[in-house]
mmCIF file of C-alpha atoms in Angstrom:
data_model
loop_
_atom_site.group_PDB
_atom_site.id
_atom_site.type_symbol
_atom_site.label_atom_id
_atom_site.label_comp_id
_atom_site.label_asym_id
_atom_site.label_seq_id
_atom_site.Cartn_x
_atom_site.Cartn_y
_atom_site.Cartn_z
ATOM 1 C CA UNK A 8 -23.659 200.532 -6.230
ATOM 2 C CA UNK A 9 -24.153 196.698 -6.271
ATOM 3 C CA UNK A 10 -21.280 194.376 -5.887
ATOM 4 C CA UNK A 11 -20.869 190.699 -6.278
ATOM 5 C CA UNK A 12 -18.242 188.763 -4.566
ATOM 6 C CA UNK A 13 -16.902 185.246 -5.301
ATOM 7 C CA UNK A 14 -14.355 184.260 -2.743
ATOM 8 C CA UNK A 15 -13.277 181.076 -4.208
ATOM 9 C CA UNK A 16 -11.109 181.739 -7.244
ATOM 10 C CA UNK A 17 -10.627 177.947 -7.723
ATOM 11 C CA UNK A 18 -12.316 174.875 -6.631
ATOM 12 C CA UNK A 19 -12.093 171.211 -7.667
ATOM 13 C CA UNK A 20 -14.377 168.176 -7.082
ATOM 14 C CA UNK A 21 -14.138 164.632 -7.875
ATOM 15 C CA UNK A 22 -16.385 163.290 -10.745
ATOM 16 C CA UNK A 23 -19.757 162.279 -9.606
ATOM 17 C CA UNK A 24 -19.447 164.326 -6.436
ATOM 18 C CA UNK A 25 -21.128 167.397 -5.271
ATOM 19 C CA UNK A 26 -19.602 170.827 -5.113
ATOM 20 C CA UNK A 27 -20.752 174.117 -3.881
ATOM 21 C CA UNK A 28 -19.690 177.403 -5.317
ATOM 22 C CA UNK A 29 -20.117 180.712 -3.094
ATOM 23 C CA UNK A 30 -21.335 184.017 -4.074
ATOM 24 C CA UNK A 31 -22.500 187.029 -2.027
ATOM 25 C CA UNK A 32 -23.684 190.404 -3.172
ATOM 26 C CA UNK A 33 -24.505 193.796 -1.784
ATOM 27 C CA UNK A 34 -27.276 195.800 -2.730
ATOM 28 C CA UNK A 35 -29.931 198.230 -1.150
ATOM 29 C CA UNK A 36 -32.624 197.045 -3.482
ATOM 30 C CA UNK A 37 -35.343 194.445 -2.780
ATOM 31 C CA UNK A 38 -36.131 193.552 -6.361
ATOM 32 C CA UNK A 39 -33.710 191.904 -8.371
ATOM 33 C CA UNK A 40 -32.387 188.759 -10.308
ATOM 34 C CA UNK A 41 -29.344 186.633 -9.681
ATOM 35 C CA UNK A 42 -27.811 184.563 -12.335
ATOM 36 C CA UNK A 43 -24.996 181.816 -12.557
ATOM 37 C CA UNK A 44 -23.158 181.838 -15.797
ATOM 38 C CA UNK A 45 -20.717 179.254 -16.916
ATOM 39 C CA UNK A 46 -17.858 179.974 -19.245
ATOM 40 C CA UNK A 47 -16.121 176.804 -20.422
ATOM 41 C CA UNK A 48 -12.803 176.797 -22.344
ATOM 42 C CA UNK A 49 -14.776 177.437 -25.459
ATOM 43 C CA UNK A 50 -15.268 180.780 -24.020
ATOM 44 C CA UNK A 51 -19.066 181.338 -24.553
ATOM 45 C CA UNK A 52 -20.898 182.259 -21.410
ATOM 46 C CA UNK A 53 -23.829 180.014 -20.837
ATOM 47 C CA UNK A 54 -26.628 180.670 -18.466
ATOM 48 C CA UNK A 55 -26.748 178.026 -15.995
ATOM 49 C CA UNK A 56 -29.634 179.148 -13.586
ATOM 50 C CA UNK A 57 -31.409 182.201 -12.355
ATOM 51 C CA UNK A 58 -33.301 183.117 -9.104
ATOM 52 C CA UNK A 59 -35.780 185.958 -8.723
ATOM 53 C CA UNK A 60 -35.368 187.686 -5.394
ATOM 54 C CA UNK A 61 -38.908 187.775 -4.576
ATOM 55 C CA UNK A 62 -39.285 184.009 -4.789
ATOM 56 C CA UNK A 63 -38.379 182.264 -1.788
ATOM 57 C CA UNK A 64 -38.173 178.829 -3.462
ATOM 58 C CA UNK A 65 -34.660 178.039 -4.550
ATOM 59 C CA UNK A 66 -34.190 177.401 -8.317
ATOM 60 C CA UNK A 67 -33.221 174.212 -9.644
ATOM 61 C CA UNK A 68 -32.162 173.062 -13.140
ATOM 62 C CA UNK A 69 -31.446 169.335 -13.226
ATOM 63 C CA UNK A 70 -28.141 168.829 -11.524
ATOM 64 C CA UNK A 71 -27.809 172.552 -10.665
ATOM 65 C CA UNK A 72 -29.471 174.074 -7.749
ATOM 66 C CA UNK A 73 -29.064 177.332 -5.684
ATOM 67 C CA UNK A 74 -29.130 178.257 -2.064
ATOM 68 C CA UNK A 75 -30.634 181.617 -1.979
ATOM 69 C CA UNK A 76 -30.354 183.419 1.436
ATOM 70 C CA UNK A 77 -31.750 186.857 0.947
ATOM 71 C CA UNK A 78 -31.253 188.238 4.288
ATOM 72 C CA UNK A 79 -27.724 187.021 4.195
ATOM 73 C CA UNK A 80 -27.234 188.305 0.592
ATOM 74 C CA UNK A 81 -25.874 184.828 -0.270
ATOM 75 C CA UNK A 82 -26.484 182.921 -3.575
ATOM 76 C CA UNK A 83 -24.438 179.606 -3.788
ATOM 77 C CA UNK A 84 -24.659 177.276 -6.617
ATOM 78 C CA UNK A 85 -24.692 173.589 -5.982
ATOM 79 C CA UNK A 86 -23.586 171.016 -8.682
ATOM 80 C CA UNK A 87 -24.546 167.433 -8.117
ATOM 81 C CA UNK A 88 -23.113 164.384 -9.790
ATOM 82 C CA UNK A 89 -20.303 166.544 -11.151
ATOM 83 C CA UNK A 90 -19.328 165.659 -14.612
ATOM 84 C CA UNK A 91 -16.211 166.266 -16.894
ATOM 85 C CA UNK A 92 -18.135 168.786 -18.921
ATOM 86 C CA UNK A 93 -18.976 170.729 -15.885
ATOM 87 C CA UNK A 94 -15.310 172.140 -15.785
ATOM 88 C CA UNK A 95 -15.413 175.882 -16.456
ATOM 89 C CA UNK A 96 -15.149 179.281 -14.959
ATOM 90 C CA UNK A 97 -18.485 180.079 -13.071
ATOM 91 C CA UNK A 98 -19.694 183.586 -12.680
ATOM 92 C CA UNK A 99 -22.323 184.850 -10.437
ATOM 93 C CA UNK A 100 -24.281 187.844 -11.626
ATOM 94 C CA UNK A 101 -26.732 190.422 -10.324
ATOM 95 C CA UNK A 102 -29.261 192.730 -12.089
ATOM 96 C CA UNK A 103 -31.576 195.064 -10.600
ATOM 97 C CA UNK A 104 -35.412 195.035 -11.472
ATOM 98 C CA UNK A 105 -35.541 198.789 -11.467
ATOM 99 C CA UNK A 106 -34.893 199.616 -15.085
ATOM 100 C CA UNK A 107 -31.000 198.900 -14.732
ATOM 101 C CA UNK A 108 -30.052 196.770 -17.709
ATOM 102 C CA UNK A 109 -26.509 195.823 -16.772
ATOM 103 C CA UNK A 110 -25.212 192.721 -15.368
ATOM 104 C CA UNK A 111 -22.794 193.048 -12.370
ATOM 105 C CA UNK A 112 -20.512 189.983 -12.300
ATOM 106 C CA UNK A 113 -18.257 188.456 -9.679
ATOM 107 C CA UNK A 114 -14.643 187.591 -10.365
ATOM 108 C CA UNK A 115 -15.459 184.009 -11.153
ATOM 109 C CA UNK A 116 -14.681 180.498 -9.699
ATOM 110 C CA UNK A 117 -12.624 178.183 -11.720
ATOM 111 C CA UNK A 118 -14.033 174.712 -11.405
ATOM 112 C CA UNK A 119 -11.844 171.745 -12.200
ATOM 113 C CA UNK A 120 -13.404 168.261 -12.249
ATOM 114 C CA UNK A 121 -11.071 165.325 -11.239
ATOM 115 C CA UNK A 122 -11.721 162.078 -13.057
ATOM 116 C CA UNK B 6 -30.199 176.838 -30.594
ATOM 117 C CA UNK B 7 -29.713 180.437 -31.967
ATOM 118 C CA UNK B 8 -26.487 181.910 -30.896
ATOM 119 C CA UNK B 9 -24.779 185.394 -30.685
ATOM 120 C CA UNK B 10 -21.588 185.204 -32.928
ATOM 121 C CA UNK B 11 -18.691 187.793 -32.685
ATOM 122 C CA UNK B 12 -15.900 188.500 -35.185
ATOM 123 C CA UNK B 13 -13.000 188.199 -35.213
ATOM 124 C CA UNK B 14 -12.101 185.851 -32.492
ATOM 125 C CA UNK B 15 -8.742 187.634 -31.873
ATOM 126 C CA UNK B 16 -7.812 191.041 -33.072
ATOM 127 C CA UNK B 17 -4.320 192.498 -32.832
ATOM 128 C CA UNK B 18 -3.907 196.166 -33.197
ATOM 129 C CA UNK B 19 -1.127 198.866 -32.832
ATOM 130 C CA UNK B 20 -1.836 201.407 -30.101
ATOM 131 C CA UNK B 21 -3.517 204.432 -31.484
ATOM 132 C CA UNK B 22 -5.329 202.629 -34.224
ATOM 133 C CA UNK B 23 -8.977 202.283 -34.656
ATOM 134 C CA UNK B 24 -10.607 198.866 -34.232
ATOM 135 C CA UNK B 25 -14.179 197.597 -34.949
ATOM 136 C CA UNK B 26 -15.551 194.724 -33.158
ATOM 137 C CA UNK B 27 -18.474 192.991 -34.755
ATOM 138 C CA UNK B 28 -21.419 191.232 -33.275
ATOM 139 C CA UNK B 29 -24.532 189.435 -34.860
ATOM 140 C CA UNK B 30 -27.106 189.211 -31.938
ATOM 141 C CA UNK B 31 -29.933 186.588 -31.884
ATOM 142 C CA UNK B 32 -32.245 187.581 -34.730
ATOM 143 C CA UNK B 33 -35.420 188.260 -32.719
ATOM 144 C CA UNK B 34 -33.610 190.126 -29.759
ATOM 145 C CA UNK B 35 -34.011 193.715 -29.415
ATOM 146 C CA UNK B 36 -31.486 194.734 -26.736
ATOM 147 C CA UNK B 37 -27.706 194.560 -27.147
ATOM 148 C CA UNK B 38 -24.803 194.840 -24.818
ATOM 149 C CA UNK B 39 -21.154 194.994 -24.888
ATOM 150 C CA UNK B 40 -19.056 193.830 -21.811
ATOM 151 C CA UNK B 41 -15.216 193.484 -21.475
ATOM 152 C CA UNK B 42 -13.105 191.194 -19.179
ATOM 153 C CA UNK B 43 -9.577 192.282 -18.703
ATOM 154 C CA UNK B 44 -7.322 189.260 -18.153
ATOM 155 C CA UNK B 45 -7.732 188.007 -14.550
ATOM 156 C CA UNK B 46 -10.512 190.357 -13.773
ATOM 157 C CA UNK B 47 -14.215 190.393 -13.623
ATOM 158 C CA UNK B 48 -16.515 190.850 -16.567
ATOM 159 C CA UNK B 49 -17.564 194.557 -16.688
ATOM 160 C CA UNK B 50 -20.489 196.185 -18.197
ATOM 161 C CA UNK B 51 -19.764 198.808 -21.189
ATOM 162 C CA UNK B 52 -23.037 199.648 -22.775
ATOM 163 C CA UNK B 53 -26.438 198.659 -23.527
ATOM 164 C CA UNK B 54 -28.297 199.556 -26.748
ATOM 165 C CA UNK B 55 -32.028 199.710 -27.912
ATOM 166 C CA UNK B 56 -34.038 201.251 -30.573
ATOM 167 C CA UNK B 57 -31.004 202.571 -32.274
ATOM 168 C CA UNK B 58 -29.738 204.431 -29.106
ATOM 169 C CA UNK B 59 -27.637 203.828 -26.101
ATOM 170 C CA UNK B 60 -29.789 203.176 -23.155
ATOM 171 C CA UNK B 61 -27.084 202.931 -20.443
ATOM 172 C CA UNK B 62 -23.287 203.138 -20.439
ATOM 173 C CA UNK B 63 -20.656 202.772 -17.735
ATOM 174 C CA UNK B 64 -17.849 205.198 -16.938
ATOM 175 C CA UNK B 65 -15.522 202.974 -18.821
ATOM 176 C CA UNK B 66 -17.460 203.832 -21.959
ATOM 177 C CA UNK B 67 -15.851 207.239 -22.827
ATOM 178 C CA UNK B 68 -15.576 209.251 -25.955
ATOM 179 C CA UNK B 69 -13.326 206.793 -27.463
ATOM 180 C CA UNK B 70 -15.923 204.153 -27.687
ATOM 181 C CA UNK B 71 -19.042 204.073 -29.757
ATOM 182 C CA UNK B 72 -21.576 201.462 -30.852
ATOM 183 C CA UNK B 73 -23.675 201.113 -33.971
ATOM 184 C CA UNK B 74 -26.231 198.983 -35.513
ATOM 185 C CA UNK B 75 -25.285 199.509 -39.238
ATOM 186 C CA UNK B 76 -28.059 197.146 -40.712
ATOM 187 C CA UNK B 77 -30.538 194.928 -39.472
ATOM 188 C CA UNK B 78 -28.157 192.160 -38.094
ATOM 189 C CA UNK B 79 -24.814 193.608 -36.892
ATOM 190 C CA UNK B 80 -23.950 195.367 -33.703
ATOM 191 C CA UNK B 81 -20.542 196.877 -33.617
ATOM 192 C CA UNK B 82 -18.250 198.357 -30.940
ATOM 193 C CA UNK B 83 -15.447 200.863 -32.217
ATOM 194 C CA UNK B 84 -12.686 202.088 -30.319
ATOM 195 C CA UNK B 85 -11.377 205.211 -31.992
ATOM 196 C CA UNK B 86 -7.783 205.457 -30.848
ATOM 197 C CA UNK B 87 -7.002 202.195 -28.836
ATOM 198 C CA UNK B 88 -4.729 202.312 -25.676
ATOM 199 C CA UNK B 89 -2.669 199.417 -24.071
ATOM 200 C CA UNK B 90 -5.276 199.310 -21.362
ATOM 201 C CA UNK B 91 -8.049 198.455 -23.986
ATOM 202 C CA UNK B 92 -6.497 194.890 -24.189
ATOM 203 C CA UNK B 93 -9.351 192.605 -22.959
ATOM 204 C CA UNK B 94 -11.816 190.059 -23.930
ATOM 205 C CA UNK B 95 -14.948 191.819 -25.406
ATOM 206 C CA UNK B 96 -18.224 190.181 -25.302
ATOM 207 C CA UNK B 97 -21.552 190.949 -26.970
ATOM 208 C CA UNK B 98 -24.746 189.925 -25.506
ATOM 209 C CA UNK B 99 -28.368 190.276 -26.612
ATOM 210 C CA UNK B 100 -31.600 189.757 -24.885
ATOM 211 C CA UNK B 101 -35.342 189.480 -26.141
ATOM 212 C CA UNK B 102 -36.447 192.201 -23.912
ATOM 213 C CA UNK B 103 -34.703 194.565 -21.704
ATOM 214 C CA UNK B 104 -36.252 193.724 -18.424
ATOM 215 C CA UNK B 105 -34.227 191.924 -15.846
ATOM 216 C CA UNK B 106 -35.697 188.447 -15.905
ATOM 217 C CA UNK B 107 -34.768 187.965 -19.603
ATOM 218 C CA UNK B 108 -31.418 186.449 -19.785
ATOM 219 C CA UNK B 109 -28.726 188.003 -21.604
ATOM 220 C CA UNK B 110 -27.098 185.509 -24.219
ATOM 221 C CA UNK B 111 -23.363 185.876 -24.813
ATOM 222 C CA UNK B 112 -21.211 185.659 -27.842
ATOM 223 C CA UNK B 113 -17.714 183.794 -27.671
ATOM 224 C CA UNK B 114 -15.899 187.039 -27.231
ATOM 225 C CA UNK B 115 -13.169 188.934 -29.195
ATOM 226 C CA UNK B 116 -9.841 188.992 -27.485
ATOM 227 C CA UNK B 117 -8.331 192.255 -28.331
ATOM 228 C CA UNK B 118 -4.603 192.791 -28.018
ATOM 229 C CA UNK B 119 -3.145 196.209 -28.358
ATOM 230 C CA UNK B 120 0.651 196.510 -29.103
#
């Protein structure tokens, strides 16, 4: 079974600075997708960024980028120029590309932005 | 931007009672999901639904749980006889297709409190 681990329950960063959230996963599969979801206090989970395992290039979405290390099974999220609106719970998630439709989530990292 | 909507936002129910949680997925989406998040724990997959059938379910989704798409817009989760351990946040999600690279869009969640 796949597992996703987020070892940082809480992180904080000064506004305008850069922060990296860690995620590792365990799987025996070679083809899968990884996601970062953001859950602000308003509760709705919003997709931040996704990475396809067969693509070596790291995904980037504006201020958000990932460092995907397939051999190490690591998928960290970097937030550049942190803004107050980035404060949220961040979840790393995995989904297999072999007909398995369920997302497997990590336990989340609560990110605080310090003004 | 279209959203997944869930009602109610908070439901308080006596143990042993039936509860129905409601979701309106995004209108052109064909795949529907329920997840739950017990306070302080990770988000867990419950069930996926396509073409009026359950396509996958987790071991959490026992005989006390059922899902239904009673009309063209609603997607419901019913818990027949609630237990204290059913207290959690329940998230509905939908995706356009059931393939892994199509992101699942989440609703705000329903907080279920069992007394």
